[in-house]
Coordinates of C-alpha atoms and ligand atoms in Angstrom, one line a residue:
X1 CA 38.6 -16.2 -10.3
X2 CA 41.8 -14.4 -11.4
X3 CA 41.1 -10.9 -9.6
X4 CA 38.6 -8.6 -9.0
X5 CA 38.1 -7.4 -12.0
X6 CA 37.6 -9.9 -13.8
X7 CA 34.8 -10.8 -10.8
X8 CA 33.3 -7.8 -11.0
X9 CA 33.1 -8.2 -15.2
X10 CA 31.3 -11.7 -14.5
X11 CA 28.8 -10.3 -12.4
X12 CA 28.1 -7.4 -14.5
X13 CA 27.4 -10.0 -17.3
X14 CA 25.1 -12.2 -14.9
X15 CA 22.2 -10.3 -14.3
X16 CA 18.8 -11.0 -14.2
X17 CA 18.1 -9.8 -17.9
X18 CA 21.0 -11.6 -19.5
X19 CA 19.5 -14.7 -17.9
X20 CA 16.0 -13.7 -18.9
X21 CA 17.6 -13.4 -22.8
X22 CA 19.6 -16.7 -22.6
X23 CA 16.6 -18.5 -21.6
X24 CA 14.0 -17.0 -24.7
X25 CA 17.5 -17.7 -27.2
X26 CA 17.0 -21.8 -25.5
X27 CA 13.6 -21.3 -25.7
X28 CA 13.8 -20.4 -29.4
X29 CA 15.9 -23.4 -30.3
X30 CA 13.7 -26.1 -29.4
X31 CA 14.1 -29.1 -27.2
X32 CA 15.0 -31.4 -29.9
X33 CA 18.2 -29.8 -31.0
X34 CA 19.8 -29.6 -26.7
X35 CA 22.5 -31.7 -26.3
X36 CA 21.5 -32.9 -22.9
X37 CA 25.0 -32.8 -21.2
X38 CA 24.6 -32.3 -17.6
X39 CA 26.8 -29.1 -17.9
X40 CA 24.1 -27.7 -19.9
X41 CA 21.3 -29.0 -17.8
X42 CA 22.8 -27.7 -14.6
X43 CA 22.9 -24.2 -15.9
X44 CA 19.1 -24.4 -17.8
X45 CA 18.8 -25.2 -14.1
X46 CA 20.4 -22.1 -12.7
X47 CA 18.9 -19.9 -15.2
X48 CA 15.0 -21.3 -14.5
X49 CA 16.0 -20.5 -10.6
X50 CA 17.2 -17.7 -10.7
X51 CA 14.0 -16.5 -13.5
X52 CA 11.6 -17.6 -11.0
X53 CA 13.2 -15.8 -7.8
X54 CA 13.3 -12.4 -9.4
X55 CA 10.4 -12.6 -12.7
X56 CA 10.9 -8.8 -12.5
X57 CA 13.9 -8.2 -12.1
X58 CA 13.5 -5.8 -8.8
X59 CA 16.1 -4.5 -7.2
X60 CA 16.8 -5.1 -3.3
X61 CA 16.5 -2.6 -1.1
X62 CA 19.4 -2.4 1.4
X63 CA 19.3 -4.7 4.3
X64 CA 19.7 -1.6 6.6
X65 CA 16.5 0.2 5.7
X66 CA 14.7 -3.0 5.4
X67 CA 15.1 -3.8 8.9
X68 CA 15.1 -0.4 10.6
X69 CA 12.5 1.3 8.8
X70 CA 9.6 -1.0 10.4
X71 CA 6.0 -1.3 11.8
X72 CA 5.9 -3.6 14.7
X73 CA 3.2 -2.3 17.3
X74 CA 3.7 -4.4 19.6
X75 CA 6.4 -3.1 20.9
X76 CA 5.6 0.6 19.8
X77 CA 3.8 2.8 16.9
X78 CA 7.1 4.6 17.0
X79 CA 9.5 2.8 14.4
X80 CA 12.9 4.0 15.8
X81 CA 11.8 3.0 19.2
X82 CA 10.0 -0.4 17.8
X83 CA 13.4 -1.1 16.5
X84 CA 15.3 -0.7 19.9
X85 CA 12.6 -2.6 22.2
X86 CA 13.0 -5.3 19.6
X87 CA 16.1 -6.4 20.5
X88 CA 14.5 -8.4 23.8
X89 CA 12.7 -10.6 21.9
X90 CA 14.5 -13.6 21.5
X91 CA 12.3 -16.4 19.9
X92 CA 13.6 -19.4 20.8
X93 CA 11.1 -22.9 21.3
X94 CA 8.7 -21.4 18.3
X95 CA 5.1 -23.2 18.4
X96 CA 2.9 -23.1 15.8
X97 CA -0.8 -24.6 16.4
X98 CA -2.3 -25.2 12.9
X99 CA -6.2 -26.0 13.6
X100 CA -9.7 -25.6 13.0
X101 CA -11.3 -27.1 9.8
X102 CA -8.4 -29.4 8.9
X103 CA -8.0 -33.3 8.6
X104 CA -4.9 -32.9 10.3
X105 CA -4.5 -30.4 13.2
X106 CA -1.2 -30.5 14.5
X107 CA 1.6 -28.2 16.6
X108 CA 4.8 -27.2 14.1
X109 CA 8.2 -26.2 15.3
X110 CA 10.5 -24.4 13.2
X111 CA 12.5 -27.4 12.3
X112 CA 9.0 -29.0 11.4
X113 CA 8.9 -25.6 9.2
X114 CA 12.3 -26.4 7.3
X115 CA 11.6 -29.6 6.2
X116 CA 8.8 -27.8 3.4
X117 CA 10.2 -27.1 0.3
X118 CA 12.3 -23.9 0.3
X119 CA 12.1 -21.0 -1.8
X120 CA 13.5 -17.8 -2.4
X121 CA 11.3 -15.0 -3.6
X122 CA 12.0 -11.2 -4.2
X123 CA 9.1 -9.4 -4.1
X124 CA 7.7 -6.0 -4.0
X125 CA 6.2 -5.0 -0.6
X126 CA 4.0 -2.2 0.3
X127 CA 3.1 -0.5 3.4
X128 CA -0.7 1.8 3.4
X129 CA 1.5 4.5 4.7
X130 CA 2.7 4.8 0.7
X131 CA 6.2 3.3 0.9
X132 CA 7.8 0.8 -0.1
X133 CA 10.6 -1.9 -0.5
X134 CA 11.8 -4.8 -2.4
X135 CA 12.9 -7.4 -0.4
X136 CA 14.3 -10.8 -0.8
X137 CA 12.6 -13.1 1.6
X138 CA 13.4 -16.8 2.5
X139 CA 10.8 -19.5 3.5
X140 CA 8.0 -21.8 2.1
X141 CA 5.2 -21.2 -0.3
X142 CA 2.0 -21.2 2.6
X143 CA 0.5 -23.8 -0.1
X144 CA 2.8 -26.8 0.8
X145 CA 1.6 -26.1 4.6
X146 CA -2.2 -26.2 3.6
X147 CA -1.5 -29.5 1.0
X148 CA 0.2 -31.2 4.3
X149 CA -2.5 -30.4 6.8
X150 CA -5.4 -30.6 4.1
X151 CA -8.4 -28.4 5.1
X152 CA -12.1 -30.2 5.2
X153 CA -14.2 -28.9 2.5
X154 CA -16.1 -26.3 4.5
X155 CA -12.7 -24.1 4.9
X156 CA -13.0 -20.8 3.2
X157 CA -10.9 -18.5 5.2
X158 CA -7.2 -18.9 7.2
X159 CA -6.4 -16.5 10.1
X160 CA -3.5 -16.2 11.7
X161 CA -2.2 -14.8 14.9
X162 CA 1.0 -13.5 16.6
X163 CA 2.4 -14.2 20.0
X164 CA 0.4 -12.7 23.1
X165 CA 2.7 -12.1 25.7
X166 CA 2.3 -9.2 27.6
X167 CA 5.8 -9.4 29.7
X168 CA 7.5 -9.3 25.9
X169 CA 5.1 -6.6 23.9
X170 CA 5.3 -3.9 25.9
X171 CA 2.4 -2.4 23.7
X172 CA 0.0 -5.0 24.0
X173 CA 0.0 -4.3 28.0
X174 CA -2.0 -1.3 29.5
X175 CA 0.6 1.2 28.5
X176 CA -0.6 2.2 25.2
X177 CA -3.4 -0.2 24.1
X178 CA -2.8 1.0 20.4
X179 CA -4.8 -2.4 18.6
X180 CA -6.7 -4.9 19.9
X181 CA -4.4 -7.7 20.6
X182 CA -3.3 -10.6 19.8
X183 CA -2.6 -8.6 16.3
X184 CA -4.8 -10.9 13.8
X185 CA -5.1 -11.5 10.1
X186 CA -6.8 -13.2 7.2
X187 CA -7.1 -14.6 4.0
X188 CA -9.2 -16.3 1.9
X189 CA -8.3 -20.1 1.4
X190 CA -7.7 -19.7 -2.5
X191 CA -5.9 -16.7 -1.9
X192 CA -3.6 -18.5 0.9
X193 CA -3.1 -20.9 -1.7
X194 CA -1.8 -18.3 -4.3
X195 CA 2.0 -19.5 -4.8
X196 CA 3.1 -16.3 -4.1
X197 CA 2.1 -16.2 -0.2
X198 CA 4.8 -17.2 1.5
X199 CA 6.2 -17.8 5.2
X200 CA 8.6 -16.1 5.4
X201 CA 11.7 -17.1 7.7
X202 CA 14.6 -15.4 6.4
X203 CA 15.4 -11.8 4.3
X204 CA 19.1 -11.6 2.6
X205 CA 19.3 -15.5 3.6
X206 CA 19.3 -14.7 6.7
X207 CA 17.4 -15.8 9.6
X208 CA 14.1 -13.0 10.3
X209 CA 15.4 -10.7 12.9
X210 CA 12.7 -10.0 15.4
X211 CA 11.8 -6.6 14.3
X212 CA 11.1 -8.4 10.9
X213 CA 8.7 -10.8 12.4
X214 CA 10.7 -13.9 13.9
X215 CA 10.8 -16.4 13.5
X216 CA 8.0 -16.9 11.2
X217 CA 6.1 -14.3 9.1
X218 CA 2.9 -14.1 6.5
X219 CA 4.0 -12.4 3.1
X220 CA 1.4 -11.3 0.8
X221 CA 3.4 -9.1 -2.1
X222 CA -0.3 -8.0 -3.8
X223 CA -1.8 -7.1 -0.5
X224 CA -1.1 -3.8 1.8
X225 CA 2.0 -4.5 4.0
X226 CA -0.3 -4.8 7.4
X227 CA -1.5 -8.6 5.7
X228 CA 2.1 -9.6 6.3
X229 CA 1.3 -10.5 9.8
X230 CA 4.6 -11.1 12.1
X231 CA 5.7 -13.6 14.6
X232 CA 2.8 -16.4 13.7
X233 CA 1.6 -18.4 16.5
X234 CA -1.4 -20.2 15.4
X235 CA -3.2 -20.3 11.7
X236 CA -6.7 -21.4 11.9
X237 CA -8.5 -22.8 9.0
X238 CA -12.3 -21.2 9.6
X239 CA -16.1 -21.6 7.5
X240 CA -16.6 -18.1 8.0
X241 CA -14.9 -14.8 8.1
X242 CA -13.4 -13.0 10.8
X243 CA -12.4 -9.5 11.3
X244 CA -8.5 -8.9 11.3
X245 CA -6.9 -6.4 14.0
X246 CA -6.9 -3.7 11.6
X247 CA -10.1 -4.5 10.3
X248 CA -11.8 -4.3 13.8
X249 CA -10.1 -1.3 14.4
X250 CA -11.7 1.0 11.3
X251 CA -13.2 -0.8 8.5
X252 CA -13.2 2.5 6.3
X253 CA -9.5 2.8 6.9
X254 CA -8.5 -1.2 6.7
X255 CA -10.4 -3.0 4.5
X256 CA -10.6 -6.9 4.6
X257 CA -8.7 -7.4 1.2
X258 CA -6.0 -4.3 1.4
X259 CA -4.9 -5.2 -1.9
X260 CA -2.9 -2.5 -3.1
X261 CA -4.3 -0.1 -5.8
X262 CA -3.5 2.9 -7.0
X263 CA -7.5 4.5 -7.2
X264 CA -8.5 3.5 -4.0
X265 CA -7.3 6.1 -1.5
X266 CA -6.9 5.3 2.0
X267 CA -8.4 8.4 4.0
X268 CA -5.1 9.6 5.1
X269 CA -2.7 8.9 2.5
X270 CA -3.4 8.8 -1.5
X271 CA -2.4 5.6 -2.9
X272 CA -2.0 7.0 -6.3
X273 CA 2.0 7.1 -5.7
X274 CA 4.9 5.4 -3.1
X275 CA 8.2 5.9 -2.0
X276 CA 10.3 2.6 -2.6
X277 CA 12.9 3.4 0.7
X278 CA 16.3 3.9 -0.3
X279 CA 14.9 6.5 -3.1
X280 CA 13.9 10.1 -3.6
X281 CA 11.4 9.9 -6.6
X282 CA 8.0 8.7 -6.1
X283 CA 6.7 6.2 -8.2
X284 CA 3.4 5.2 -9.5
X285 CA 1.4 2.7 -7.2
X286 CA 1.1 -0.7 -9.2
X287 CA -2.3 -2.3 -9.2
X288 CA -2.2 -5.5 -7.1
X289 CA 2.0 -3.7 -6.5
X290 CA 2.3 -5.1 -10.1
X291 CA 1.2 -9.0 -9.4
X292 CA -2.1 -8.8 -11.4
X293 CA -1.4 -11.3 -13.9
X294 CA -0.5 -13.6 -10.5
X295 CA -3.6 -13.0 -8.8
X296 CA -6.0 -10.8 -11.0
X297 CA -7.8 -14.0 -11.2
X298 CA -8.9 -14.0 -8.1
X299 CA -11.1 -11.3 -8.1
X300 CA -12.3 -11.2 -11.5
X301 CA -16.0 -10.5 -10.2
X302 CA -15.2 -9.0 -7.2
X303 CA -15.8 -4.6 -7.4
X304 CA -12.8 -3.6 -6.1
X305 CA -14.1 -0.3 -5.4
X306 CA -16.6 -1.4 -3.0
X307 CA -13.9 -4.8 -1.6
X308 CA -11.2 -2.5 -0.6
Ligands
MTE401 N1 2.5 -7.8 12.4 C1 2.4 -7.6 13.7 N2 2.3 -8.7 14.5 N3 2.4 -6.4 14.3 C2 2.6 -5.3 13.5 O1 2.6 -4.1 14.0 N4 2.7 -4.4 11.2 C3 2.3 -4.6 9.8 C4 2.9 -5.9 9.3 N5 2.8 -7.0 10.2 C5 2.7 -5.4 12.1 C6 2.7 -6.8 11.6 C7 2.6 -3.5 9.0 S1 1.6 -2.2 9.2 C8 3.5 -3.6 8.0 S2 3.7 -2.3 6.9 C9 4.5 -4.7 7.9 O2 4.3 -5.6 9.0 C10 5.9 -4.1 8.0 O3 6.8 -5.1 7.9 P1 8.3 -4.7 8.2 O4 8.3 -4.0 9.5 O5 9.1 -6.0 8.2 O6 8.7 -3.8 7.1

Protein backbone atom coordinates (compact mmCIF):
# COMPACT_ATOMS: atom_id res chain seq x y z
CA UNK A 1 0.00 0.00 0.00
CA UNK A 2 1.29 3.37 -1.24
CA UNK A 3 0.22 5.54 1.96
CA UNK A 4 -2.29 6.08 4.16
CA UNK A 5 -4.63 7.42 2.26
CA UNK A 6 -4.85 5.40 -0.10
CA UNK A 7 -5.30 2.63 2.96
CA UNK A 8 -7.79 4.35 4.43
CA UNK A 9 -9.76 4.82 0.77
CA UNK A 10 -9.58 0.85 0.54
CA UNK A 11 -11.11 0.24 3.67
CA UNK A 12 -13.70 2.76 3.29
CA UNK A 13 -14.68 0.83 0.05
CA UNK A 14 -14.49 -2.75 1.93
CA UNK A 15 -17.18 -2.76 4.16
CA UNK A 16 -19.62 -5.17 5.06
CA UNK A 17 -22.35 -3.70 2.50
CA UNK A 18 -20.13 -3.36 -0.51
CA UNK A 19 -19.44 -7.06 0.08
CA UNK A 20 -23.06 -7.80 0.78
CA UNK A 21 -23.75 -5.98 -2.95
CA UNK A 22 -20.81 -7.65 -4.76
CA UNK A 23 -22.09 -10.94 -3.63
CA UNK A 24 -26.13 -10.47 -4.91
CA UNK A 25 -24.29 -8.70 -8.38
CA UNK A 26 -22.38 -12.68 -8.48
CA UNK A 27 -25.28 -13.95 -7.38
CA UNK A 28 -27.26 -12.39 -10.27
CA UNK A 29 -24.85 -13.62 -12.88
CA UNK A 30 -25.19 -17.19 -12.53
CA UNK A 31 -22.70 -19.93 -11.98
CA UNK A 32 -22.36 -20.79 -15.48
CA UNK A 33 -20.97 -17.63 -16.82
CA UNK A 34 -17.68 -17.52 -13.56
CA UNK A 35 -14.59 -17.91 -14.92
CA UNK A 36 -13.28 -20.13 -12.18
CA UNK A 37 -9.74 -18.61 -11.86
CA UNK A 38 -8.51 -19.12 -8.36
CA UNK A 39 -8.13 -15.27 -8.05
CA UNK A 40 -11.80 -15.10 -8.33
CA UNK A 41 -12.60 -18.05 -6.20
CA UNK A 42 -10.32 -16.86 -3.33
CA UNK A 43 -12.17 -13.60 -3.13
CA UNK A 44 -15.99 -15.30 -3.59
CA UNK A 45 -14.19 -16.98 -0.65
CA UNK A 46 -13.47 -13.80 1.30
CA UNK A 47 -16.69 -12.30 0.50
CA UNK A 48 -18.88 -15.52 1.77
CA UNK A 49 -16.62 -15.16 5.14
CA UNK A 50 -16.67 -12.19 5.80
CA UNK A 51 -21.01 -12.31 4.87
CA UNK A 52 -21.40 -14.94 7.34
CA UNK A 53 -19.28 -13.29 10.34
CA UNK A 54 -21.26 -10.09 10.29
CA UNK A 55 -25.02 -11.04 8.29
CA UNK A 56 -25.97 -7.72 9.83
CA UNK A 57 -23.58 -5.78 9.51
CA UNK A 58 -23.28 -4.61 13.47
CA UNK A 59 -20.93 -2.58 14.51
CA UNK A 60 -18.28 -3.49 17.40
CA UNK A 61 -18.39 -1.95 20.41
CA UNK A 62 -15.00 -0.86 21.74
CA UNK A 63 -12.83 -3.39 23.22
CA UNK A 64 -12.59 -1.10 26.38
CA UNK A 65 -16.28 -0.98 27.34
CA UNK A 66 -16.61 -4.60 26.39
CA UNK A 67 -14.34 -5.73 28.90
CA UNK A 68 -14.83 -3.25 31.76
CA UNK A 69 -18.41 -2.87 31.71
CA UNK A 70 -19.12 -6.59 33.11
CA UNK A 71 -21.17 -8.98 35.28
CA UNK A 72 -19.05 -11.54 36.92
CA UNK A 73 -20.48 -12.34 40.51
CA UNK A 74 -18.12 -14.31 41.43
CA UNK A 75 -15.93 -12.15 42.20
CA UNK A 76 -18.45 -9.28 43.08
CA UNK A 77 -22.05 -7.69 42.02
CA UNK A 78 -20.03 -4.53 41.84
CA UNK A 79 -18.67 -4.29 38.07
CA UNK A 80 -15.74 -1.82 38.71
CA UNK A 81 -14.69 -3.88 41.57
CA UNK A 82 -15.50 -7.37 39.58
CA UNK A 83 -13.16 -5.97 37.02
CA UNK A 84 -10.21 -5.29 39.56
CA UNK A 85 -10.50 -8.73 41.55
CA UNK A 86 -10.41 -10.31 38.18
CA UNK A 87 -7.08 -9.78 37.50
CA UNK A 88 -6.02 -12.94 40.00
CA UNK A 89 -7.55 -15.28 38.06
CA UNK A 90 -5.19 -16.75 35.89
CA UNK A 91 -6.62 -19.92 34.06
CA UNK A 92 -4.07 -21.95 33.31
CA UNK A 93 -4.47 -26.25 33.07
CA UNK A 94 -8.39 -25.62 31.86
CA UNK A 95 -10.47 -29.01 32.35
CA UNK A 96 -13.56 -29.53 30.79
CA UNK A 97 -15.66 -32.80 31.89
CA UNK A 98 -18.27 -33.37 29.13
CA UNK A 99 -20.77 -36.14 30.68
CA UNK A 100 -23.96 -37.45 31.37
CA UNK A 101 -26.23 -38.93 28.53
CA UNK A 102 -23.42 -39.12 25.95
CA UNK A 103 -21.78 -42.09 23.95
CA UNK A 104 -18.65 -40.59 24.63
CA UNK A 105 -17.87 -38.88 27.93
CA UNK A 106 -14.62 -37.48 28.06
CA UNK A 107 -12.26 -34.64 29.86
CA UNK A 108 -11.34 -31.56 27.10
CA UNK A 109 -8.36 -29.21 27.51
CA UNK A 110 -8.27 -26.16 25.66
CA UNK A 111 -5.96 -27.41 23.08
CA UNK A 112 -8.55 -30.38 22.77
CA UNK A 113 -10.94 -27.15 22.22
CA UNK A 114 -8.88 -25.65 19.25
CA UNK A 115 -8.69 -28.45 17.17
CA UNK A 116 -12.90 -27.81 16.46
CA UNK A 117 -13.51 -25.87 13.63
CA UNK A 118 -13.10 -22.16 14.31
CA UNK A 119 -15.33 -19.43 13.64
CA UNK A 120 -15.72 -15.87 14.00
CA UNK A 121 -19.03 -14.46 14.84
CA UNK A 122 -20.25 -10.86 15.62
CA UNK A 123 -23.18 -10.89 17.41
CA UNK A 124 -25.53 -8.80 19.32
CA UNK A 125 -25.48 -9.40 23.06
CA UNK A 126 -27.87 -8.42 25.68
CA UNK A 127 -27.81 -8.09 29.33
CA UNK A 128 -31.62 -8.14 31.49
CA UNK A 129 -30.35 -4.99 33.04
CA UNK A 130 -31.36 -3.31 29.30
CA UNK A 131 -27.94 -2.84 27.77
CA UNK A 132 -26.23 -3.82 25.39
CA UNK A 133 -23.13 -4.55 23.06
CA UNK A 134 -21.98 -6.02 19.90
CA UNK A 135 -19.19 -8.02 20.14
CA UNK A 136 -16.92 -9.99 18.00
CA UNK A 137 -16.27 -13.31 19.65
CA UNK A 138 -13.81 -16.10 18.64
CA UNK A 139 -14.42 -19.96 19.25
CA UNK A 140 -16.40 -23.04 18.04
CA UNK A 141 -20.07 -23.45 17.12
CA UNK A 142 -21.23 -25.71 20.54
CA UNK A 143 -22.68 -28.09 17.65
CA UNK A 144 -19.32 -29.55 16.53
CA UNK A 145 -18.76 -30.43 20.39
CA UNK A 146 -22.21 -32.23 20.73
CA UNK A 147 -21.59 -34.04 16.97
CA UNK A 148 -18.08 -35.26 18.54
CA UNK A 149 -19.37 -36.55 21.85
CA UNK A 150 -22.82 -37.65 20.38
CA UNK A 151 -25.62 -37.58 23.11
CA UNK A 152 -27.85 -40.96 23.63
CA UNK A 153 -31.28 -40.41 22.46
CA UNK A 154 -32.80 -39.70 25.84
CA UNK A 155 -30.71 -36.16 25.97
CA UNK A 156 -33.04 -33.20 26.01
CA UNK A 157 -31.26 -30.61 27.94
CA UNK A 158 -27.22 -29.47 28.38
CA UNK A 159 -26.16 -27.70 31.53
CA UNK A 160 -23.16 -26.26 32.16
CA UNK A 161 -21.18 -25.09 35.03
CA UNK A 162 -18.33 -22.67 36.04
CA UNK A 163 -15.33 -23.22 38.26
CA UNK A 164 -16.00 -23.69 42.15
CA UNK A 165 -13.13 -22.47 43.90
CA UNK A 166 -13.67 -20.63 46.75
CA UNK A 167 -9.89 -19.44 47.39
CA UNK A 168 -10.27 -17.71 43.60
CA UNK A 169 -14.17 -16.29 43.78
CA UNK A 170 -14.08 -14.34 46.54
CA UNK A 171 -18.01 -14.16 46.15
CA UNK A 172 -18.77 -17.63 46.12
CA UNK A 173 -17.18 -17.83 49.89
CA UNK A 174 -19.21 -16.72 52.97
CA UNK A 175 -18.58 -13.10 52.29
CA UNK A 176 -21.43 -12.18 50.28
CA UNK A 177 -23.31 -15.40 49.31
CA UNK A 178 -25.03 -13.32 46.40
CA UNK A 179 -26.15 -16.84 44.10
CA UNK A 180 -26.13 -20.12 44.77
CA UNK A 181 -22.88 -21.40 43.53
CA UNK A 182 -21.32 -23.17 41.27
CA UNK A 183 -23.18 -20.45 38.88
CA UNK A 184 -25.18 -22.94 36.54
CA UNK A 185 -26.97 -22.86 33.20
CA UNK A 186 -29.08 -24.49 30.57
CA UNK A 187 -30.26 -25.19 27.37
CA UNK A 188 -32.34 -27.21 25.50
CA UNK A 189 -30.41 -29.88 23.26
CA UNK A 190 -31.91 -28.39 19.91
CA UNK A 191 -31.30 -25.09 21.03
CA UNK A 192 -27.48 -26.05 22.02
CA UNK A 193 -27.40 -27.16 18.64
CA UNK A 194 -28.61 -23.84 17.04
CA UNK A 195 -25.34 -22.78 14.91
CA UNK A 196 -25.34 -19.64 16.52
CA UNK A 197 -24.36 -20.89 20.19
CA UNK A 198 -20.96 -20.73 20.38
CA UNK A 199 -17.89 -21.26 22.87
CA UNK A 200 -16.52 -18.58 22.98
CA UNK A 201 -12.66 -18.33 23.53
CA UNK A 202 -11.54 -15.14 22.17
CA UNK A 203 -13.31 -11.29 21.66
CA UNK A 204 -11.21 -8.90 19.03
CA UNK A 205 -9.11 -12.26 18.29
CA UNK A 206 -7.94 -12.22 21.31
CA UNK A 207 -7.67 -14.66 23.95
CA UNK A 208 -10.98 -14.21 26.66
CA UNK A 209 -9.67 -12.12 29.43
CA UNK A 210 -10.85 -13.48 32.70
CA UNK A 211 -13.41 -10.90 33.40
CA UNK A 212 -14.93 -12.05 30.00
CA UNK A 213 -15.10 -15.60 31.09
CA UNK A 214 -11.71 -17.45 30.45
CA UNK A 215 -10.87 -19.44 29.08
CA UNK A 216 -13.99 -20.71 27.79
CA UNK A 217 -17.48 -19.21 27.68
CA UNK A 218 -21.31 -20.11 26.53
CA UNK A 219 -22.74 -17.42 23.94
CA UNK A 220 -26.25 -17.37 23.23
CA UNK A 221 -26.91 -13.92 21.00
CA UNK A 222 -31.05 -14.55 21.17
CA UNK A 223 -31.03 -15.28 24.86
CA UNK A 224 -30.63 -12.65 27.93
CA UNK A 225 -26.86 -12.06 28.54
CA UNK A 226 -26.96 -14.28 32.13
CA UNK A 227 -27.33 -17.60 29.44
CA UNK A 228 -23.78 -16.72 28.46
CA UNK A 229 -22.38 -18.65 31.31
CA UNK A 230 -18.50 -17.90 32.05
CA UNK A 231 -15.46 -19.89 32.83
CA UNK A 232 -17.10 -23.56 31.80
CA UNK A 233 -15.95 -26.43 33.76
CA UNK A 234 -18.25 -29.23 33.04
CA UNK A 235 -21.43 -29.47 30.39
CA UNK A 236 -23.67 -32.28 31.26
CA UNK A 237 -25.98 -33.73 28.74
CA UNK A 238 -29.34 -34.54 31.06
CA UNK A 239 -33.17 -36.35 30.33
CA UNK A 240 -34.63 -33.75 32.32
CA UNK A 241 -34.43 -30.22 33.23
CA UNK A 242 -32.74 -28.47 35.79
CA UNK A 243 -32.97 -25.12 37.31
CA UNK A 244 -30.15 -22.65 36.39
CA UNK A 245 -28.49 -20.32 39.19
CA UNK A 246 -30.64 -17.55 38.27
CA UNK A 247 -33.53 -19.64 37.75
CA UNK A 248 -33.30 -21.04 41.39
CA UNK A 249 -32.81 -17.80 42.58
CA UNK A 250 -36.37 -16.03 41.43
CA UNK A 251 -38.25 -17.80 38.73
CA UNK A 252 -40.45 -14.58 38.18
CA UNK A 253 -37.38 -12.49 37.69
CA UNK A 254 -35.21 -15.27 35.55
CA UNK A 255 -37.09 -17.35 33.53
CA UNK A 256 -35.73 -20.75 32.05
CA UNK A 257 -35.55 -19.44 28.35
CA UNK A 258 -34.57 -15.53 28.96
CA UNK A 259 -34.89 -15.00 25.42
CA UNK A 260 -34.85 -11.51 24.87
CA UNK A 261 -38.15 -9.66 23.91
CA UNK A 262 -39.27 -6.53 23.87
CA UNK A 263 -43.10 -7.24 25.66
CA UNK A 264 -41.98 -9.21 28.23
CA UNK A 265 -40.81 -6.93 31.11
CA UNK A 266 -38.63 -8.13 33.64
CA UNK A 267 -39.98 -6.69 37.11
CA UNK A 268 -37.29 -4.21 37.55
CA UNK A 269 -36.36 -3.06 34.17
CA UNK A 270 -38.78 -2.65 30.94
CA UNK A 271 -37.45 -4.58 28.12
CA UNK A 272 -39.21 -2.47 25.73
CA UNK A 273 -35.88 -0.44 25.00
CA UNK A 274 -31.63 -0.91 25.60
CA UNK A 275 -28.70 0.95 25.68
CA UNK A 276 -26.02 -0.50 23.22
CA UNK A 277 -22.73 0.76 25.55
CA UNK A 278 -20.73 3.17 23.79
CA UNK A 279 -24.14 5.19 22.89
CA UNK A 280 -26.48 7.71 24.26
CA UNK A 281 -29.83 6.94 22.36
CA UNK A 282 -31.85 4.01 23.39
CA UNK A 283 -32.89 1.70 21.00
CA UNK A 284 -35.73 -0.53 20.51
CA UNK A 285 -35.35 -4.17 22.10
CA UNK A 286 -35.25 -6.73 19.11
CA UNK A 287 -37.40 -9.79 19.50
CA UNK A 288 -35.04 -12.78 20.02
CA UNK A 289 -32.10 -9.23 19.94
CA UNK A 290 -33.05 -9.55 16.11
CA UNK A 291 -32.11 -13.51 15.54
CA UNK A 292 -35.77 -14.61 14.95
CA UNK A 293 -35.50 -15.87 11.51
CA UNK A 294 -32.25 -17.97 13.20
CA UNK A 295 -34.12 -19.38 15.95
CA UNK A 296 -37.93 -18.41 15.66
CA UNK A 297 -38.23 -21.94 14.73
CA UNK A 298 -37.68 -23.17 17.80
CA UNK A 299 -40.44 -22.00 19.62
CA UNK A 300 -42.98 -21.90 17.09
CA UNK A 301 -45.66 -23.48 19.69
CA UNK A 302 -44.14 -22.42 22.63
CA UNK A 303 -46.37 -19.02 24.40
CA UNK A 304 -43.73 -16.90 24.94
CA UNK A 305 -45.75 -14.97 27.31
CA UNK A 306 -46.13 -17.70 29.73
CA UNK A 307 -42.02 -19.43 28.66
CA UNK A 308 -40.28 -16.27 29.62
N1 LIG B 1 -21.21 -16.31 34.25
C1 LIG B 1 -20.75 -16.45 35.50
N2 LIG B 1 -20.10 -17.57 35.82
N3 LIG B 1 -20.94 -15.52 36.47
C2 LIG B 1 -21.65 -14.37 36.21
O1 LIG B 1 -21.82 -13.53 37.10
N4 LIG B 1 -22.90 -13.08 34.56
C3 LIG B 1 -23.81 -13.24 33.44
C4 LIG B 1 -23.10 -13.86 32.24
N5 LIG B 1 -22.33 -15.01 32.65
C5 LIG B 1 -22.14 -14.18 34.89
C6 LIG B 1 -21.88 -15.17 33.92
C7 LIG B 1 -24.43 -11.99 33.07
S1 LIG B 1 -25.63 -11.41 34.11
C8 LIG B 1 -24.12 -11.35 31.92
S2 LIG B 1 -24.99 -9.98 31.40
C9 LIG B 1 -22.98 -11.76 31.10
O2 LIG B 1 -22.28 -12.88 31.65
C10 LIG B 1 -22.03 -10.61 30.96
O3 LIG B 1 -20.94 -10.93 30.16
P1 LIG B 1 -19.75 -9.88 30.08
O4 LIG B 1 -19.38 -9.54 31.48
O5 LIG B 1 -18.65 -10.55 29.32
O6 LIG B 1 -20.30 -8.69 29.37
Amino acid sequence: MKNYKEKNQLQEKITPEFLFNKRREFLKLGAGSIVASSLVLSSLKELFALDSTNPYNLKPTSYEDITNYINFYEFSVNKQKAVKLVQNFKPTNWNIEVSGEVEKPLNLSMQDIEKFPQVDRIYRFRCVEAWGMVVPWGGIELRELIDFIKPKKNAKYVSFTTLLDKNIFKDQGTFFKTLPYPYVEVLRLDEALNPLTLLATRIYSKPLLPQNGAPIRLVVPWKYGFKSIKSIVKIEFLESRIKGTWEKLDPREYGFYANVNPNVSHPRWSQAKETKLGEVEKRDTLLFNGYEKEVGYLYKDLDLVKNF
